[in-house]
JSON list of C-alpha atoms in Angstrom, two decimals:
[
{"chain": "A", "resi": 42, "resn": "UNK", "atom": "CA", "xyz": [-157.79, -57.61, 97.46]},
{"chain": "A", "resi": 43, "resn": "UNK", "atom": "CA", "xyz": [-156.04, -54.30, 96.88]},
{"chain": "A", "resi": 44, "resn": "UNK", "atom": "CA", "xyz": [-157.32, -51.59, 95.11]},
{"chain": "A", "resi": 45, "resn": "UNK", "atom": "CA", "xyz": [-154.80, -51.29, 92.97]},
{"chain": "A", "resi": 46, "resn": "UNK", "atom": "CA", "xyz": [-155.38, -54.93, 91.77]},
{"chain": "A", "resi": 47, "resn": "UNK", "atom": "CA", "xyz": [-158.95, -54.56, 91.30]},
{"chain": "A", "resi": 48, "resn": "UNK", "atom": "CA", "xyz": [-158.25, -51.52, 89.20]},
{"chain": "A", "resi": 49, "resn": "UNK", "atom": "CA", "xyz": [-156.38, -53.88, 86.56]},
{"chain": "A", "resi": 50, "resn": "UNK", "atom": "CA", "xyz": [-159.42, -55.19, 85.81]},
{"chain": "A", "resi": 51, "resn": "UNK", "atom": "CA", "xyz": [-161.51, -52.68, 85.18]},
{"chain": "A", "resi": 52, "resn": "UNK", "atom": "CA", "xyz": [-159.26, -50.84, 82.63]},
{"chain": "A", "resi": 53, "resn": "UNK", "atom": "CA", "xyz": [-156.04, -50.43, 81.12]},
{"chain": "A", "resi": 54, "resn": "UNK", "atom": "CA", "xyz": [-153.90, -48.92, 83.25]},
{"chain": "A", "resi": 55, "resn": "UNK", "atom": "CA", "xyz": [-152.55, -45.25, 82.09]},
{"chain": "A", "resi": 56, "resn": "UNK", "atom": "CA", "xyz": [-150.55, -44.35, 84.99]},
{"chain": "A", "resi": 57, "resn": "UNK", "atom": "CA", "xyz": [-147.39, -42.95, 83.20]},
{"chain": "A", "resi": 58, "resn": "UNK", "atom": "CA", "xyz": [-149.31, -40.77, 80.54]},
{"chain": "A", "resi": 59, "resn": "UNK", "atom": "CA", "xyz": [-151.17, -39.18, 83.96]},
{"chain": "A", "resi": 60, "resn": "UNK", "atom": "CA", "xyz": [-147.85, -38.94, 85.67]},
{"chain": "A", "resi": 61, "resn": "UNK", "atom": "CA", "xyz": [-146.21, -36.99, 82.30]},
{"chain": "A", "resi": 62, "resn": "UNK", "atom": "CA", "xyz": [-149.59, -34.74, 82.25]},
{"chain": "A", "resi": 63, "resn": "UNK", "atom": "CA", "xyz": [-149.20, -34.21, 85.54]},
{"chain": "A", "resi": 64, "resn": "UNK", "atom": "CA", "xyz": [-145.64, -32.90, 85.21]},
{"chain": "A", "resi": 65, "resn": "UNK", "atom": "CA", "xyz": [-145.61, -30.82, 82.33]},
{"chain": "A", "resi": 66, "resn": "UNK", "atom": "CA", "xyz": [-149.18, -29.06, 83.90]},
{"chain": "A", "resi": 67, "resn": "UNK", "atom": "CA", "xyz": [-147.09, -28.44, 87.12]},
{"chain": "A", "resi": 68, "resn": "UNK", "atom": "CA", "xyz": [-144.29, -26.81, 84.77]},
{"chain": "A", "resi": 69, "resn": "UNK", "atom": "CA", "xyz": [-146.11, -24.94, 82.98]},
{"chain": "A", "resi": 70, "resn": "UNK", "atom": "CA", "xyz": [-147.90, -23.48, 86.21]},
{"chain": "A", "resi": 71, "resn": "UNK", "atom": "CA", "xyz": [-144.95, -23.05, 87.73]},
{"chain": "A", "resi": 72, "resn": "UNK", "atom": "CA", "xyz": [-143.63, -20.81, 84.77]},
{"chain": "A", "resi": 73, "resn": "UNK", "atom": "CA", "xyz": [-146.92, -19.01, 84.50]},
{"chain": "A", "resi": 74, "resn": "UNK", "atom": "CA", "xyz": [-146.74, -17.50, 88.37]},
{"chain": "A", "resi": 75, "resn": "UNK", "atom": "CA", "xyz": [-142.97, -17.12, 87.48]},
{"chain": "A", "resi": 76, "resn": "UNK", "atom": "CA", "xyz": [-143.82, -14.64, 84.71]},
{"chain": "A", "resi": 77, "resn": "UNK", "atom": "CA", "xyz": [-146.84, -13.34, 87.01]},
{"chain": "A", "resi": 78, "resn": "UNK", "atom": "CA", "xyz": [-144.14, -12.67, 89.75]},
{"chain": "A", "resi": 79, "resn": "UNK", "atom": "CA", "xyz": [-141.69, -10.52, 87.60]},
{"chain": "A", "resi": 80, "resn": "UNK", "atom": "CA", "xyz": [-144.57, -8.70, 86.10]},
{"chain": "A", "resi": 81, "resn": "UNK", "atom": "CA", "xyz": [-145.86, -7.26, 88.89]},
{"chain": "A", "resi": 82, "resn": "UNK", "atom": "CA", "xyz": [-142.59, -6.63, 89.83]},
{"chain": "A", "resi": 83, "resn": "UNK", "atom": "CA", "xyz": [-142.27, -8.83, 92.94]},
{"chain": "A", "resi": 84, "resn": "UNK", "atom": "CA", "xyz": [-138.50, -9.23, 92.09]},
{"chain": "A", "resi": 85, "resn": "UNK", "atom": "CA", "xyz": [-137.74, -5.97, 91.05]},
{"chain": "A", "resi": 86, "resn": "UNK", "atom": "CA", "xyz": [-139.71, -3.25, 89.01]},
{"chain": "A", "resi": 87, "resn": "UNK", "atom": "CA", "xyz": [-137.02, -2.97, 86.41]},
{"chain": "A", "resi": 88, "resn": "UNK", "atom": "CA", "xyz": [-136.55, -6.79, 85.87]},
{"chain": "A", "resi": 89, "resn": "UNK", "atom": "CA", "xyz": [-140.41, -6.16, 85.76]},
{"chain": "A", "resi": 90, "resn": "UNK", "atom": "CA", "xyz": [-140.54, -3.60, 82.61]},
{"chain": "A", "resi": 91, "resn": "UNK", "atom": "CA", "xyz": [-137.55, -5.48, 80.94]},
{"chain": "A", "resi": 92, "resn": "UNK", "atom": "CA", "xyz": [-138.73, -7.33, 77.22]},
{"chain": "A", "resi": 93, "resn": "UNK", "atom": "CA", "xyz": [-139.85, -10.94, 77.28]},
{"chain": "A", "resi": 94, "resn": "UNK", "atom": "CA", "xyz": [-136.96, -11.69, 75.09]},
{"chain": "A", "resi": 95, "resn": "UNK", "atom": "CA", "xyz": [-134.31, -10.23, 77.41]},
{"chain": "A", "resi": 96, "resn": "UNK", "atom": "CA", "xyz": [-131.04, -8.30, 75.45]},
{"chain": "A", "resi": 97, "resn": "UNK", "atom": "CA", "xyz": [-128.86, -9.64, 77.13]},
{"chain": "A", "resi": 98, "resn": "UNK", "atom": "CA", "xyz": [-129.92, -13.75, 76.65]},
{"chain": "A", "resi": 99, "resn": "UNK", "atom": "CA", "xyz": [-129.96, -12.12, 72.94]},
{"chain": "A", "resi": 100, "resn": "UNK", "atom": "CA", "xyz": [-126.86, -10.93, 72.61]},
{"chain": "A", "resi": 101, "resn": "UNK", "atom": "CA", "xyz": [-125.16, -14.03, 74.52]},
{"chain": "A", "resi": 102, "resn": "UNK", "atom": "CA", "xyz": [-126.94, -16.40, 71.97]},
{"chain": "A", "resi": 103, "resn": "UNK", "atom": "CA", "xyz": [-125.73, -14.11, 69.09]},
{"chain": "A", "resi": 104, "resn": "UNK", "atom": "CA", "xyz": [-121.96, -14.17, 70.46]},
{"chain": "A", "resi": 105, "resn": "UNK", "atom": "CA", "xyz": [-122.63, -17.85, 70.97]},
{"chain": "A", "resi": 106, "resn": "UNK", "atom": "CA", "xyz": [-125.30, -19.10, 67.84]},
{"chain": "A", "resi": 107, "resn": "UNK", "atom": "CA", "xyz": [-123.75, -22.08, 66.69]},
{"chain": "A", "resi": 108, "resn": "UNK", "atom": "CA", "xyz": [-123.25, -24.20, 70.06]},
{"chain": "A", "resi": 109, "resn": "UNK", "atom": "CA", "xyz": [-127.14, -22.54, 70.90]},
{"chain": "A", "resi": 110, "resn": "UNK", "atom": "CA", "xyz": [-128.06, -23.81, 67.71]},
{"chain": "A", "resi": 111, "resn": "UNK", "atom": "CA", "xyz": [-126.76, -27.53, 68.30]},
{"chain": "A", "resi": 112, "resn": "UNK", "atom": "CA", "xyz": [-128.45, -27.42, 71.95]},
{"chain": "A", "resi": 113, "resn": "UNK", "atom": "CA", "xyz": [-131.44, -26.61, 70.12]},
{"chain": "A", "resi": 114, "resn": "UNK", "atom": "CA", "xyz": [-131.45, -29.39, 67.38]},
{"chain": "A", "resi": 115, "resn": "UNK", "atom": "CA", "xyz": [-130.45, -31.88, 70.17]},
{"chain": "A", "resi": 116, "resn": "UNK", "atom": "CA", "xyz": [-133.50, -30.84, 72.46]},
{"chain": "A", "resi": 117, "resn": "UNK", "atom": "CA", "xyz": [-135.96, -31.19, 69.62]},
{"chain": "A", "resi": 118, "resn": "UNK", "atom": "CA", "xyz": [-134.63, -34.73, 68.81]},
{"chain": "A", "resi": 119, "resn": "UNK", "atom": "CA", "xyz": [-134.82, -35.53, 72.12]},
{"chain": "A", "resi": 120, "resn": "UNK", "atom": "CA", "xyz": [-138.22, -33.91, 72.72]},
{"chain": "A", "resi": 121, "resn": "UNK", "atom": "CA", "xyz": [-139.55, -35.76, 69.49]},
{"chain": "A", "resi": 122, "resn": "UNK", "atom": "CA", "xyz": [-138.34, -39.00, 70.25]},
{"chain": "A", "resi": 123, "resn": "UNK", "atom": "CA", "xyz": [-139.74, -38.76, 73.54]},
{"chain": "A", "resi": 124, "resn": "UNK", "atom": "CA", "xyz": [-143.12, -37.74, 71.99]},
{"chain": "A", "resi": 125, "resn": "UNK", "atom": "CA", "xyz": [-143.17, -41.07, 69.55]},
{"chain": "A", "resi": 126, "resn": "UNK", "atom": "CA", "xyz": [-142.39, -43.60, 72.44]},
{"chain": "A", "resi": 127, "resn": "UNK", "atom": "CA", "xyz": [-144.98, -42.16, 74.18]},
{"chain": "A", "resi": 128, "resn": "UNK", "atom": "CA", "xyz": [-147.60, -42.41, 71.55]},
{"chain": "A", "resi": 129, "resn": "UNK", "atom": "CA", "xyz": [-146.50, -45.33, 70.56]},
{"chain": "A", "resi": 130, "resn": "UNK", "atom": "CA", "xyz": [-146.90, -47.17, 73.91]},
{"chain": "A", "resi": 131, "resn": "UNK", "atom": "CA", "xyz": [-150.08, -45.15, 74.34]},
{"chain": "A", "resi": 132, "resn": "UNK", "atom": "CA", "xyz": [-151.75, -47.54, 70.98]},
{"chain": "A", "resi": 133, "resn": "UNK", "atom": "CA", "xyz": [-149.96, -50.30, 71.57]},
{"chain": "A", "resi": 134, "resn": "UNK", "atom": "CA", "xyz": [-152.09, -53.19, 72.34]},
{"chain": "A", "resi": 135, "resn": "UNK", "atom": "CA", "xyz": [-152.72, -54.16, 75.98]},
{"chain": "A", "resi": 136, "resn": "UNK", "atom": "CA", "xyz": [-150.45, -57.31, 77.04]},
{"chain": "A", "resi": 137, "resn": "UNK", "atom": "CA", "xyz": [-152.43, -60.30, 77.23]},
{"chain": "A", "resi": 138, "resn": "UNK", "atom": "CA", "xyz": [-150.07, -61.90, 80.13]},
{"chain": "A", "resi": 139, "resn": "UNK", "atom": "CA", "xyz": [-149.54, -65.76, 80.73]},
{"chain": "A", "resi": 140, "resn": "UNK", "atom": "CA", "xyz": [-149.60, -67.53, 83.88]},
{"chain": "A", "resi": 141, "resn": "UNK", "atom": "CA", "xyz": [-146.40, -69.21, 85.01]},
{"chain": "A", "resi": 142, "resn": "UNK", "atom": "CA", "xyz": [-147.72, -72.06, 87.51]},
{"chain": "A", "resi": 143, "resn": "UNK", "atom": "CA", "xyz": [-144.01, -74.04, 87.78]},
{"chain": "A", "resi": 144, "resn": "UNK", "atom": "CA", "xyz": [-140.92, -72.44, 87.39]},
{"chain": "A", "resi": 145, "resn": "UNK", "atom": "CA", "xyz": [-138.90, -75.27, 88.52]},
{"chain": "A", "resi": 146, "resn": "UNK", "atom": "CA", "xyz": [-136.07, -75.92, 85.34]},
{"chain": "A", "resi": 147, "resn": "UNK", "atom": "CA", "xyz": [-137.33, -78.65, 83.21]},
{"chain": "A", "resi": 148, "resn": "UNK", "atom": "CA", "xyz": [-140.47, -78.96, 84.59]},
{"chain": "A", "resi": 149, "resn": "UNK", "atom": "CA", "xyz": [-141.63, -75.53, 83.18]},
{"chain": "A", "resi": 150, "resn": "UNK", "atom": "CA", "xyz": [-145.51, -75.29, 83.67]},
{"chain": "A", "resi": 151, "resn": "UNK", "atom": "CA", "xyz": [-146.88, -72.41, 81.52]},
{"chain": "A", "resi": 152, "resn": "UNK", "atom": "CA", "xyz": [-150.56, -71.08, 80.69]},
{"chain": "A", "resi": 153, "resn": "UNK", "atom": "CA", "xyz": [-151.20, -68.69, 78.23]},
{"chain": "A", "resi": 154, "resn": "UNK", "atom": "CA", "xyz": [-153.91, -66.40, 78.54]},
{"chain": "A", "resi": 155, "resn": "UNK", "atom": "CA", "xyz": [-156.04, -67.09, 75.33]},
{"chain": "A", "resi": 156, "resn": "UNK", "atom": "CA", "xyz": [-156.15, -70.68, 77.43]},
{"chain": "A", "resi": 157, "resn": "UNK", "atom": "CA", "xyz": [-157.17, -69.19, 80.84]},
{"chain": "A", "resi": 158, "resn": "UNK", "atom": "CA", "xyz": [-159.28, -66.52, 78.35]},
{"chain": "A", "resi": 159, "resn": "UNK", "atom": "CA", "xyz": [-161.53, -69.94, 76.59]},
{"chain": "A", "resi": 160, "resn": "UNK", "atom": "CA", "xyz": [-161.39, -72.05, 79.71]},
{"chain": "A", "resi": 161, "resn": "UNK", "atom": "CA", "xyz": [-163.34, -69.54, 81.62]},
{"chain": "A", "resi": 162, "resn": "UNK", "atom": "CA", "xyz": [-165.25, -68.20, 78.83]},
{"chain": "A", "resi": 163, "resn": "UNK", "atom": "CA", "xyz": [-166.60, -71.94, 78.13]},
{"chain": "A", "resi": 164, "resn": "UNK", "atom": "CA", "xyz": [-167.83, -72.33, 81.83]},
{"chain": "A", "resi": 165, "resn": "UNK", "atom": "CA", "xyz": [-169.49, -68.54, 81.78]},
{"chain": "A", "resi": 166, "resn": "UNK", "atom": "CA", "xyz": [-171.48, -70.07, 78.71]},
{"chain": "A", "resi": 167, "resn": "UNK", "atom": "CA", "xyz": [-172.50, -72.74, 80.22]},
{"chain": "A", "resi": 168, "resn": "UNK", "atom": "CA", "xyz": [-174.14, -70.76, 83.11]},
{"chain": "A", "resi": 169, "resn": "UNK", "atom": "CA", "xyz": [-178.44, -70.36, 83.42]},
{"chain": "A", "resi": 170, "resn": "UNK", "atom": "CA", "xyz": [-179.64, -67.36, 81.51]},
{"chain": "A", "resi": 171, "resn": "UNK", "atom": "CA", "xyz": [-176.33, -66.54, 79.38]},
{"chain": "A", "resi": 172, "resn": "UNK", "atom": "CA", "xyz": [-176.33, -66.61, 75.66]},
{"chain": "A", "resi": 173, "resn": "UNK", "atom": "CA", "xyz": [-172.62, -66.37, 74.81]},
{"chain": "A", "resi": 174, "resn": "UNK", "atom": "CA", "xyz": [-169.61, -64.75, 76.53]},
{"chain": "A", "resi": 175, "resn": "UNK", "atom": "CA", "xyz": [-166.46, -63.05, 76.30]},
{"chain": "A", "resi": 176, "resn": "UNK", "atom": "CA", "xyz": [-163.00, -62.82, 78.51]},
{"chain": "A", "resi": 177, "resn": "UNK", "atom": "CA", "xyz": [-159.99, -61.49, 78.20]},
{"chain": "A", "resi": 178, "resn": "UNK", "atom": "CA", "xyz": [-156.56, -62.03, 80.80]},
{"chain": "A", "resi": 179, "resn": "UNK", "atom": "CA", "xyz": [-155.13, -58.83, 81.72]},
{"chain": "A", "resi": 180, "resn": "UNK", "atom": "CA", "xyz": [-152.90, -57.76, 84.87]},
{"chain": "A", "resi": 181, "resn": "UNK", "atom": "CA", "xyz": [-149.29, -59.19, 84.46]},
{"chain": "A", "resi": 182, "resn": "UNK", "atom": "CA", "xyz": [-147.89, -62.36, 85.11]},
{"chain": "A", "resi": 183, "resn": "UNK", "atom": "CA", "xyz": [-147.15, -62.07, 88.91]},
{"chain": "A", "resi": 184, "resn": "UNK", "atom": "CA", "xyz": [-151.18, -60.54, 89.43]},
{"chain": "A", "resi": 185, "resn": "UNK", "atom": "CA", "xyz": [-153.36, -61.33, 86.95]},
{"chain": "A", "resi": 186, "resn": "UNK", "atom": "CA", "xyz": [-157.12, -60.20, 86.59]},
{"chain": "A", "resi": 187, "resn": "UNK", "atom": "CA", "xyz": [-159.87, -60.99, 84.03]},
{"chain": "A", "resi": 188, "resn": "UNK", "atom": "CA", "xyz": [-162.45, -58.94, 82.21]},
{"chain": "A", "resi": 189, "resn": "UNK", "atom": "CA", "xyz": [-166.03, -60.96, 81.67]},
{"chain": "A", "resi": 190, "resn": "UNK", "atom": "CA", "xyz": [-168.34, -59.94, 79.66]},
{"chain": "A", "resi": 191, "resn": "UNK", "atom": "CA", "xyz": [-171.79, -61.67, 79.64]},
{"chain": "A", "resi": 192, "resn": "UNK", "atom": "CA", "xyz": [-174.66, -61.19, 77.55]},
{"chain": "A", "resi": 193, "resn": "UNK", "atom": "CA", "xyz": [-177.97, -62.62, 79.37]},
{"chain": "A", "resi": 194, "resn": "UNK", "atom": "CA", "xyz": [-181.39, -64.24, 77.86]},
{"chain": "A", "resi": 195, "resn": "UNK", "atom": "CA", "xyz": [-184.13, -61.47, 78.59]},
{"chain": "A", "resi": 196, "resn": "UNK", "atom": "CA", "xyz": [-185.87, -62.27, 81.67]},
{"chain": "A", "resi": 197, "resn": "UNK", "atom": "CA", "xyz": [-182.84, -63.92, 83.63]},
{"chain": "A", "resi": 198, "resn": "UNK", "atom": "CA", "xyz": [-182.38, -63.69, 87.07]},
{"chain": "A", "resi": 199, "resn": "UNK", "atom": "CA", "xyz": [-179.15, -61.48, 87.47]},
{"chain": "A", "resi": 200, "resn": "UNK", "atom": "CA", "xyz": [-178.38, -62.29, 91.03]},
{"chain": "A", "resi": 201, "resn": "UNK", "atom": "CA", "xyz": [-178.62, -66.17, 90.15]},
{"chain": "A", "resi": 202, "resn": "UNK", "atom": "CA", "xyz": [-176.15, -65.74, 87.42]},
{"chain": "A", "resi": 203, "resn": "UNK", "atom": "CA", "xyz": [-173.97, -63.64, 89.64]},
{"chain": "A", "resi": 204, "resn": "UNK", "atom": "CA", "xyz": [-173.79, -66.06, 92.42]},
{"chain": "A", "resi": 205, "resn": "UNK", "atom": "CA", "xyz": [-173.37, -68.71, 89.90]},
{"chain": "A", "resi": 206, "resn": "UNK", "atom": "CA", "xyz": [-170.52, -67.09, 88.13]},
{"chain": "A", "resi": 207, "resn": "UNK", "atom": "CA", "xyz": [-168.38, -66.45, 91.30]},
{"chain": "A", "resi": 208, "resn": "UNK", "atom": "CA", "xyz": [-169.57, -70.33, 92.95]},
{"chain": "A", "resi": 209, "resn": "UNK", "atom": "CA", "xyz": [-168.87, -71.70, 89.81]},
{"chain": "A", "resi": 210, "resn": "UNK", "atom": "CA", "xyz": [-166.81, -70.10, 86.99]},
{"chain": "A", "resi": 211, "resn": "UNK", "atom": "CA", "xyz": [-164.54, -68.03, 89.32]},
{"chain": "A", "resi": 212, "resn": "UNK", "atom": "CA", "xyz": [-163.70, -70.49, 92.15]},
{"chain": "A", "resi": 213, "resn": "UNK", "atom": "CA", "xyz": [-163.13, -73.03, 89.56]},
{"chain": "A", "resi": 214, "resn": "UNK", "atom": "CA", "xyz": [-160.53, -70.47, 87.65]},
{"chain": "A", "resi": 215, "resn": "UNK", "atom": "CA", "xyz": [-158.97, -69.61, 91.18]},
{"chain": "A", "resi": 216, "resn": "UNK", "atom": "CA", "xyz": [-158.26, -73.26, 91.91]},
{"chain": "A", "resi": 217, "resn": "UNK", "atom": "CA", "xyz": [-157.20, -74.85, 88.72]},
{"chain": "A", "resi": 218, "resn": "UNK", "atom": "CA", "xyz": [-154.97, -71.69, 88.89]},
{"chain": "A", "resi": 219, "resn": "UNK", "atom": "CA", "xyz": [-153.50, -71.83, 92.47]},
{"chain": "A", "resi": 220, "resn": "UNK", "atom": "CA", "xyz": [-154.40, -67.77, 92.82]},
{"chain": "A", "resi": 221, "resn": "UNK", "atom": "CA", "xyz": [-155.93, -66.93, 96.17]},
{"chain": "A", "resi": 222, "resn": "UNK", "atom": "CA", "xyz": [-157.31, -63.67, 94.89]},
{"chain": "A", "resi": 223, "resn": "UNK", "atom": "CA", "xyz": [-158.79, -63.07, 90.73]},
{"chain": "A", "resi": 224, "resn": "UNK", "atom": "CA", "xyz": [-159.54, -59.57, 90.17]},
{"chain": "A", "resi": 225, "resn": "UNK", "atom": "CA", "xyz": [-162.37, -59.75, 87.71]},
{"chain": "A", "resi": 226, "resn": "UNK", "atom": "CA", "xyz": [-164.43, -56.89, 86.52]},
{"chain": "A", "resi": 227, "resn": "UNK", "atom": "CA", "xyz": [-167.80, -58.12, 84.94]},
{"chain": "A", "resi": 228, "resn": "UNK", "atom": "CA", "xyz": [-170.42, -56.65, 82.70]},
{"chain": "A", "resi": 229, "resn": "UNK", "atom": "CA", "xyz": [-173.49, -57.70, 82.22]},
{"chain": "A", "resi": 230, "resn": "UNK", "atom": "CA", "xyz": [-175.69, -56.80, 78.58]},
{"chain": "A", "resi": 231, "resn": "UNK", "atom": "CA", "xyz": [-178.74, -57.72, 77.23]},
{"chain": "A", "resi": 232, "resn": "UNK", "atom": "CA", "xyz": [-178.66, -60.28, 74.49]},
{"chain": "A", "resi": 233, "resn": "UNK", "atom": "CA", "xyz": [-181.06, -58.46, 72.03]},
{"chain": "A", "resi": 234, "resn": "UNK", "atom": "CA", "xyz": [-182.44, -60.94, 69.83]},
{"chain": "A", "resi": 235, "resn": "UNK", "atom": "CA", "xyz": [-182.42, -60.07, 65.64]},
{"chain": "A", "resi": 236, "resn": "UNK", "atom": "CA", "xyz": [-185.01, -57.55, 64.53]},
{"chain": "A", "resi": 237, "resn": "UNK", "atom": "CA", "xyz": [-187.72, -59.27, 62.63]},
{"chain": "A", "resi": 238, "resn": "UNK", "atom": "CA", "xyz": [-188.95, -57.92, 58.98]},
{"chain": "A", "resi": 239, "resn": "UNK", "atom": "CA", "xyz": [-192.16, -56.39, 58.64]},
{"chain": "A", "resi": 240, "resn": "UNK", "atom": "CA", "xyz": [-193.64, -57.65, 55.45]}
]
């Protein structure tokens, strides 16, 4: 199994908002030791001493305000626009991804994942030692990956219910799904029975 497989079930996977991060930190180092280079006058001690708003770029965008102006106005659309898809895929909700097990035209063969989601949340119930249960499909359709939650009677034996879950729940999912490899991440919590009133 590949780690970057496995990693699908553990958590969502936030790979472009690091990427973006990633980029704009590098630019903005890259401008700070830009402006620490000219300061100290590594490419010249007058461009060194010159102001941070430099005449020249002044006077050019004076001669030349209303195309700077449009420039400007087209950059912040851009830049705000930009900002909203990104947010906006940030909250959406993570794809819940079905299973295509025949393609073949007119014989399509599709499983959704709130099916694959009960199917193996029915057979982690009935498992030795586990109260209830919850699971959730995640991945994509080409590689998906489950996440199982299981909430355990106090006093059951954890590595009984782990083999159990793989010989049992996970095999069985594997198979009736013609995967080779699941990616499953699985946590384990205590069912805590009600508090009782003190009278």
């Amino acid at each position: 199994m590949s780690k970057s497989a496995a990693t699908k079930a553990l958590s969502r996977s936030y790979a472009g908002e690091r990427t973006l991060t990633f980029l704009v930190g590098l630019l903005a180092l890259a401008g700070g030791v830009l402006a620490l280079v000219v300061g100290f006058g590594v490419l010249g001690e007058f461009r060194g001493r010159r102001p941070l708003l430099d005449p020249l770029a002044l006077d050019w965008l004076g001669g030349h305000a209303t195309p700077a102006r449009i420039v400007a106005i087209v950059l912040g659309v851009l830049l705000f626009v930009l900002g909203l898809r990104g947010t906006l895929r940030s909250l959406r909700p993570e794809p819940r991804p079905d299973l295509d097990l025949d393609s073949t035209e007119g014989a399509e063969l599709v499983v959704t994942a709130a099916a694959i989601s009960g199917a193996v949340q029915a057979d982690a119930e009935q498992l030795d030692g586990v109260s209830r249960a919850r699971v959730r499909a995640v991945g994509s359709r080409t590689s998906p990956a489950l996440r199982i939650t299981l909430w355990l009677h106090e006093g059951t034996d954890l590595k009984g219910v782990w083999e159990d879950l793989d010989a049992r729940v996970l095999t069985r999912a594997r198979e009736s799904l013609g995967l080779d490899v699941l990616p499953t991440a699985v946590r384990l919590e205590l069912d805590t029975s009600a508090a009782k009133r003190v009278r």
